[in-house]
Coordinates of N, CA and C in Angstrom, one line a residue:
M1 N -3.4 15.5 3.1 CA -3.3 14.2 2.6 C -4.7 13.6 2.3
I2 N -5.7 13.9 3.0 CA -7.0 13.3 2.8 C -7.5 13.8 1.4
V3 N -7.2 15.1 1.1 CA -7.7 15.7 -0.2 C -7.0 14.9 -1.3
V4 N -5.7 14.6 -1.2 CA -5.0 13.9 -2.3 C -5.6 12.5 -2.4
I5 N -5.8 11.8 -1.3 CA -6.4 10.5 -1.4 C -7.8 10.5 -2.0
A6 N -8.6 11.5 -1.6 CA -10.0 11.6 -2.2 C -9.9 11.8 -3.7
E7 N -9.0 12.6 -4.1 CA -8.8 12.9 -5.6 C -8.4 11.6 -6.3
M8 N -7.5 10.8 -5.7 CA -7.0 9.6 -6.3 C -8.0 8.5 -6.4
T9 N -8.9 8.5 -5.4 CA -9.8 7.3 -5.2 C -11.3 7.7 -5.6
D10 N -11.5 8.9 -6.0 CA -12.9 9.4 -6.2 C -13.7 9.2 -5.0
G11 N -13.1 9.6 -3.9 CA -13.8 9.6 -2.6 C -13.0 9.1 -1.5
R12 N -13.3 7.9 -1.0 CA -12.6 7.4 0.2 C -12.1 5.9 -0.2
V13 N -11.3 5.4 0.7 CA -10.8 4.0 0.5 C -11.5 3.0 1.4
D14 N -11.5 1.7 1.0 CA -12.0 0.7 1.8 C -11.1 0.3 3.0
R15 N -9.8 0.2 2.7 CA -8.8 -0.2 3.7 C -7.7 0.8 3.7
S16 N -7.1 1.0 4.8 CA -5.9 1.9 5.0 C -5.0 1.2 6.0
V17 N -3.7 1.2 5.6 CA -2.7 0.6 6.5 C -1.6 1.7 6.8
E18 N -1.4 2.0 8.1 CA -0.5 3.1 8.4 C 0.7 2.4 9.1
C19 N 1.9 2.7 8.6 CA 3.1 2.0 9.2 C 4.2 3.0 9.7
T20 N 3.9 4.3 9.8 CA 5.0 5.2 10.2 C 5.1 5.4 11.7
G21 N 4.0 5.2 12.4 CA 4.0 5.5 13.8 C 3.8 6.9 14.2
H22 N 3.7 7.8 13.2 CA 3.5 9.2 13.4 C 2.0 9.6 13.5
I23 N 1.7 10.2 14.6 CA 0.2 10.5 14.8 C -0.4 11.3 13.7
D24 N 0.5 12.2 13.1 CA 0.0 13.0 12.0 C -0.3 12.2 10.7
A25 N 0.1 11.0 10.7 CA -0.2 10.1 9.6 C -1.4 9.1 10.0
M26 N -1.4 8.8 11.2 CA -2.4 7.9 11.7 C -3.8 8.4 11.6
I27 N -4.0 9.7 12.0 CA -5.3 10.3 12.0 C -5.9 10.4 10.5
P28 N -5.1 10.9 9.6 CA -5.7 10.9 8.2 C -5.9 9.5 7.6
A29 N -5.1 8.5 8.0 CA -5.3 7.2 7.6 C -6.7 6.7 8.0
F30 N -7.1 7.0 9.2 CA -8.4 6.7 9.8 C -9.5 7.5 9.1
E31 N -9.3 8.7 8.9 CA -10.3 9.6 8.4 C -10.6 9.4 6.9
C32 N -9.7 8.7 6.2 CA -9.9 8.6 4.8 C -10.6 7.3 4.4
V33 N -11.0 6.5 5.4 CA -11.7 5.3 5.0 C -13.2 5.5 5.0
H34 N -13.9 4.7 4.2 CA -15.4 4.8 4.0 C -16.1 4.7 5.3
D35 N -17.2 5.5 5.4 CA -18.1 5.3 6.5 C -18.9 3.9 6.3
G36 N -19.1 3.2 7.4 CA -19.9 2.0 7.3 C -19.1 0.8 7.1
W37 N -18.0 0.8 6.4 CA -17.2 -0.4 6.2 C -15.7 -0.2 6.1
G38 N -15.3 1.0 6.2 CA -13.8 1.3 6.1 C -13.1 0.8 7.3
V39 N -11.9 0.2 7.1 CA -11.0 -0.4 8.1 C -9.6 0.2 8.0
V40 N -9.1 0.7 9.1 CA -7.7 1.1 9.1 C -6.9 0.3 10.1
V41 N -5.8 -0.2 9.7 CA -4.9 -1.0 10.5 C -3.6 -0.1 10.8
L42 N -3.4 0.0 12.1 CA -2.2 0.7 12.6 C -1.1 -0.3 12.9
V43 N -0.1 -0.3 12.1 CA 0.9 -1.4 12.2 C 2.1 -0.9 13.1
S44 N 2.2 0.4 13.3 CA 3.3 1.0 14.0 C 2.9 1.4 15.4
V45 N 3.9 1.8 16.2 CA 3.7 2.2 17.6 C 3.9 3.7 17.7
P46 N 2.9 4.5 18.1 CA 3.1 6.0 18.2 C 3.9 6.3 19.5
H47 N 4.3 7.5 19.6 CA 4.9 8.0 20.9 C 3.8 7.8 22.0
K48 N 4.3 7.4 23.2 CA 3.3 7.1 24.2 C 2.5 8.2 24.7
K49 N 2.9 9.5 24.4 CA 2.1 10.6 24.8 C 1.3 11.2 23.6
A50 N 1.3 10.6 22.5 CA 0.6 11.1 21.3 C -0.9 10.9 21.5
L51 N -1.6 11.9 21.1 CA -3.1 11.9 21.2 C -3.7 11.7 19.8
F52 N -4.7 10.7 19.8 CA -5.4 10.4 18.6 C -6.7 11.2 18.6
K53 N -6.7 12.4 17.9 CA -7.8 13.3 18.0 C -8.6 13.2 16.6
T54 N -9.8 12.9 16.7 CA -10.7 12.8 15.5 C -12.1 13.1 16.0
Y55 N -13.0 13.3 15.1 CA -14.4 13.6 15.4 C -15.1 12.4 15.9
P56 N -15.9 12.4 16.9 CA -16.6 11.3 17.4 C -17.5 10.6 16.3
M57 N -18.0 11.4 15.4 CA -18.8 10.8 14.3 C -18.1 9.8 13.5
N58 N -16.7 10.0 13.4 CA -15.9 9.0 12.7 C -16.1 7.6 13.2
F59 N -16.3 7.5 14.5 CA -16.5 6.1 15.1 C -18.0 5.7 15.0
L60 N -18.9 6.7 15.2 CA -20.3 6.4 15.1 C -20.8 6.0 13.7
N61 N -20.0 6.3 12.7 CA -20.3 6.0 11.3 C -19.7 4.6 11.0
E62 N -19.4 3.8 12.0 CA -19.0 2.4 11.8 C -17.7 2.2 11.0
R63 N -16.7 3.1 11.2 CA -15.4 2.8 10.7 C -14.7 2.0 11.7
T64 N -13.8 1.1 11.3 CA -13.1 0.2 12.2 C -11.6 0.6 12.3
L65 N -11.2 0.6 13.5 CA -9.8 0.9 13.8 C -9.1 -0.3 14.5
K66 N -8.1 -0.9 13.8 CA -7.4 -2.0 14.4 C -6.0 -1.7 14.5
E67 N -5.3 -2.4 15.4 CA -3.9 -2.2 15.6 C -3.2 -3.6 15.7
T68 N -2.0 -3.6 15.4 CA -1.2 -4.8 15.5 C 0.2 -4.4 16.0
F69 N 0.7 -5.1 17.0 CA 2.0 -4.8 17.5 C 3.0 -5.8 17.0
F70 N 3.9 -5.4 16.2 CA 4.8 -6.3 15.5 C 4.1 -7.4 14.7
G71 N 2.9 -7.0 14.2 CA 2.2 -8.0 13.4 C 1.8 -9.2 14.1
N72 N 1.5 -9.1 15.4 CA 1.3 -10.2 16.3 C 2.4 -11.2 16.3
Y73 N 3.6 -10.7 16.1 CA 4.8 -11.5 16.1 C 5.6 -11.3 17.4
N74 N 6.1 -12.3 17.9 CA 6.8 -12.3 19.2 C 8.3 -12.4 18.9
P75 N 9.1 -11.3 18.9 CA 10.5 -11.4 18.5 C 11.3 -12.5 19.3
S76 N 11.0 -12.6 20.6 CA 11.8 -13.5 21.4 C 11.6 -15.0 21.1
S77 N 10.4 -15.3 20.6 CA 10.2 -16.7 20.3 C 10.1 -17.0 18.8
D78 N 9.9 -16.0 18.0 CA 9.7 -16.2 16.5 C 10.9 -15.9 15.6
I79 N 11.9 -15.2 16.1 CA 13.0 -14.7 15.3 C 13.7 -15.9 14.6
L80 N 14.0 -16.9 15.3 CA 14.7 -18.1 14.7 C 14.0 -18.7 13.6
S81 N 12.7 -18.8 13.7 CA 11.8 -19.4 12.6 C 11.8 -18.5 11.4
V82 N 11.8 -17.2 11.6 CA 11.8 -16.2 10.5 C 13.1 -16.2 9.8
V83 N 14.2 -16.3 10.5 CA 15.5 -16.3 9.9 C 15.7 -17.6 9.1
E84 N 15.3 -18.7 9.7 CA 15.4 -20.0 9.0 C 14.6 -20.0 7.7
K85 N 13.3 -19.4 7.7 CA 12.5 -19.3 6.5 C 13.2 -18.4 5.5
Y86 N 13.8 -17.4 5.9 CA 14.4 -16.5 4.9 C 15.7 -17.2 4.3
M87 N 16.5 -17.8 5.1 CA 17.7 -18.5 4.6 C 17.3 -19.7 3.7
N88 N 16.2 -20.3 3.9 CA 15.7 -21.4 3.1 C 14.9 -20.9 1.9
K89 N 14.9 -19.6 1.7 CA 14.1 -18.9 0.6 C 12.6 -19.2 0.6
E90 N 12.1 -19.5 1.8 CA 10.7 -19.6 2.0 C 10.0 -18.3 2.3
L91 N 10.7 -17.3 2.7 CA 10.2 -16.0 3.0 C 10.9 -15.0 2.1
E92 N 10.2 -14.5 1.1 CA 10.8 -13.6 0.1 C 10.7 -12.1 0.6
L93 N 11.7 -11.7 1.3 CA 11.8 -10.3 1.8 C 12.4 -9.4 0.9
D94 N 13.4 -9.9 0.0 CA 14.1 -9.0 -0.9 C 13.2 -8.3 -1.8
K95 N 12.1 -8.8 -2.2 CA 11.3 -8.1 -3.2 C 10.6 -6.9 -2.6
F96 N 10.6 -6.7 -1.3 CA 10.1 -5.6 -0.7 C 11.1 -4.4 -0.6
I97 N 12.3 -4.7 -0.9 CA 13.4 -3.6 -0.8 C 13.4 -3.0 -2.2
T98 N 12.9 -1.7 -2.3 CA 12.8 -1.0 -3.5 C 14.0 0.0 -3.8
Y99 N 14.7 0.3 -2.7 CA 15.7 1.3 -2.8 C 16.6 1.2 -1.6
T100 N 17.9 1.4 -1.8 CA 18.8 1.4 -0.6 C 19.6 2.7 -0.6
L101 N 20.1 3.1 0.5 CA 20.9 4.3 0.7 C 22.2 3.9 1.3
P102 N 23.3 4.4 0.9 CA 24.6 4.1 1.5 C 24.7 4.8 2.9
F103 N 25.4 4.2 3.8 CA 25.6 4.8 5.1 C 26.6 5.9 5.1
S104 N 27.5 6.0 4.1 CA 28.5 7.1 4.1 C 28.3 7.9 2.8

Protein backbone atom coordinates (compact mmCIF):
# COMPACT_ATOMS: atom_id res chain seq x y z
CA MET A 1 0.00 0.00 0.00
CA ILE A 2 2.83 2.44 0.77
CA VAL A 3 4.20 1.99 -2.74
CA VAL A 4 0.81 2.89 -4.25
CA ILE A 5 0.47 5.95 -2.01
CA ALA A 6 4.01 7.05 -2.87
CA GLU A 7 3.24 6.75 -6.58
CA MET A 8 -0.03 8.69 -6.21
CA THR A 9 1.47 11.50 -4.11
CA ASP A 10 4.98 11.74 -5.51
CA GLY A 11 6.38 10.69 -2.16
CA ARG A 12 4.51 10.83 1.12
CA VAL A 13 1.40 12.48 2.54
CA ASP A 14 1.01 15.26 5.11
CA ARG A 15 -1.97 13.67 6.86
CA SER A 16 -3.34 10.16 7.04
CA VAL A 17 -6.59 8.99 8.65
CA GLU A 18 -7.11 5.29 9.30
CA CYS A 19 -10.65 4.08 10.04
CA THR A 20 -10.66 0.28 9.65
CA GLY A 21 -9.22 -0.78 12.97
CA HIS A 22 -7.08 -3.38 11.24
CA ILE A 23 -3.45 -3.29 12.34
CA ASP A 24 -2.33 -4.13 8.79
CA ALA A 25 -3.84 -0.81 7.67
CA MET A 26 -2.75 1.24 10.69
CA ILE A 27 0.97 0.63 10.26
CA PRO A 28 1.12 1.68 6.58
CA ALA A 29 -1.05 4.71 7.40
CA PHE A 30 1.63 5.78 9.88
CA GLU A 31 4.57 4.89 7.67
CA CYS A 32 3.28 6.84 4.65
CA VAL A 33 3.32 10.29 6.31
CA HIS A 34 6.15 12.79 5.87
CA ASP A 35 9.08 12.83 8.25
CA GLY A 36 9.13 16.00 10.31
CA TRP A 37 5.49 17.03 9.99
CA GLY A 38 3.37 14.03 9.02
CA VAL A 39 0.37 13.25 11.20
CA VAL A 40 -1.70 10.08 11.27
CA VAL A 41 -4.99 9.85 13.14
CA LEU A 42 -6.28 6.43 14.14
CA VAL A 43 -10.06 6.70 14.34
CA SER A 44 -10.81 3.05 14.92
CA VAL A 45 -10.09 0.54 17.68
CA PRO A 46 -7.76 -2.38 16.90
CA HIS A 47 -7.98 -5.81 18.47
CA LYS A 48 -6.69 -5.57 22.05
CA LYS A 49 -3.82 -7.99 21.31
CA ALA A 50 -2.75 -6.35 18.04
CA LEU A 51 0.86 -5.13 17.99
CA PHE A 52 1.83 -1.87 16.30
CA LYS A 53 5.25 -2.73 14.88
CA THR A 54 7.28 -0.09 13.08
CA TYR A 55 10.85 1.10 12.97
CA PRO A 56 11.90 3.34 15.91
CA MET A 57 13.24 5.91 13.42
CA ASN A 58 9.66 6.56 12.32
CA PHE A 59 9.07 8.19 15.72
CA LEU A 60 12.49 9.84 15.93
CA ASN A 61 11.81 11.55 12.59
CA GLU A 62 9.03 13.58 14.25
CA ARG A 63 5.99 11.87 12.79
CA THR A 64 2.92 12.30 14.95
CA LEU A 65 0.53 9.50 15.87
CA LYS A 66 -2.84 10.51 17.30
CA GLU A 67 -5.86 8.46 18.19
CA THR A 68 -9.46 9.21 18.88
CA PHE A 69 -12.00 6.91 20.44
CA PHE A 70 -15.45 7.51 18.92
CA GLY A 71 -14.17 10.91 17.77
CA ASN A 72 -14.10 12.02 21.42
CA TYR A 73 -17.83 11.39 21.35
CA ASN A 74 -19.60 9.90 24.36
CA PRO A 75 -22.48 7.72 23.11
CA SER A 76 -24.27 7.61 26.47
CA SER A 77 -24.56 11.39 26.79
CA ASP A 78 -24.31 12.63 23.17
CA ILE A 79 -26.56 10.32 21.14
CA LEU A 80 -29.77 12.29 21.76
CA SER A 81 -28.14 15.51 20.57
CA VAL A 82 -26.78 13.84 17.43
CA VAL A 83 -30.17 12.30 16.57
CA GLU A 84 -31.92 15.65 17.10
CA LYS A 85 -29.41 17.42 14.84
CA TYR A 86 -29.89 14.79 12.15
CA MET A 87 -33.69 14.95 12.36
CA ASN A 88 -33.56 18.77 12.16
CA LYS A 89 -31.30 18.51 9.10
CA GLU A 90 -28.45 20.23 10.96
CA LEU A 91 -26.21 17.21 10.55
CA GLU A 92 -25.87 16.04 6.93
CA LEU A 93 -24.97 12.37 7.21
CA ASP A 94 -26.69 11.19 4.03
CA LYS A 95 -24.05 12.74 1.77
CA PHE A 96 -21.49 10.34 3.26
CA ILE A 97 -23.42 7.27 2.07
CA THR A 98 -22.03 6.47 -1.35
CA TYR A 99 -23.35 2.95 -1.83
CA THR A 100 -25.74 0.56 -0.11
CA LEU A 101 -26.01 -3.21 -0.15
CA PRO A 102 -29.21 -5.18 0.39
CA PHE A 103 -29.37 -7.55 3.36
CA SER A 104 -30.87 -10.34 1.27
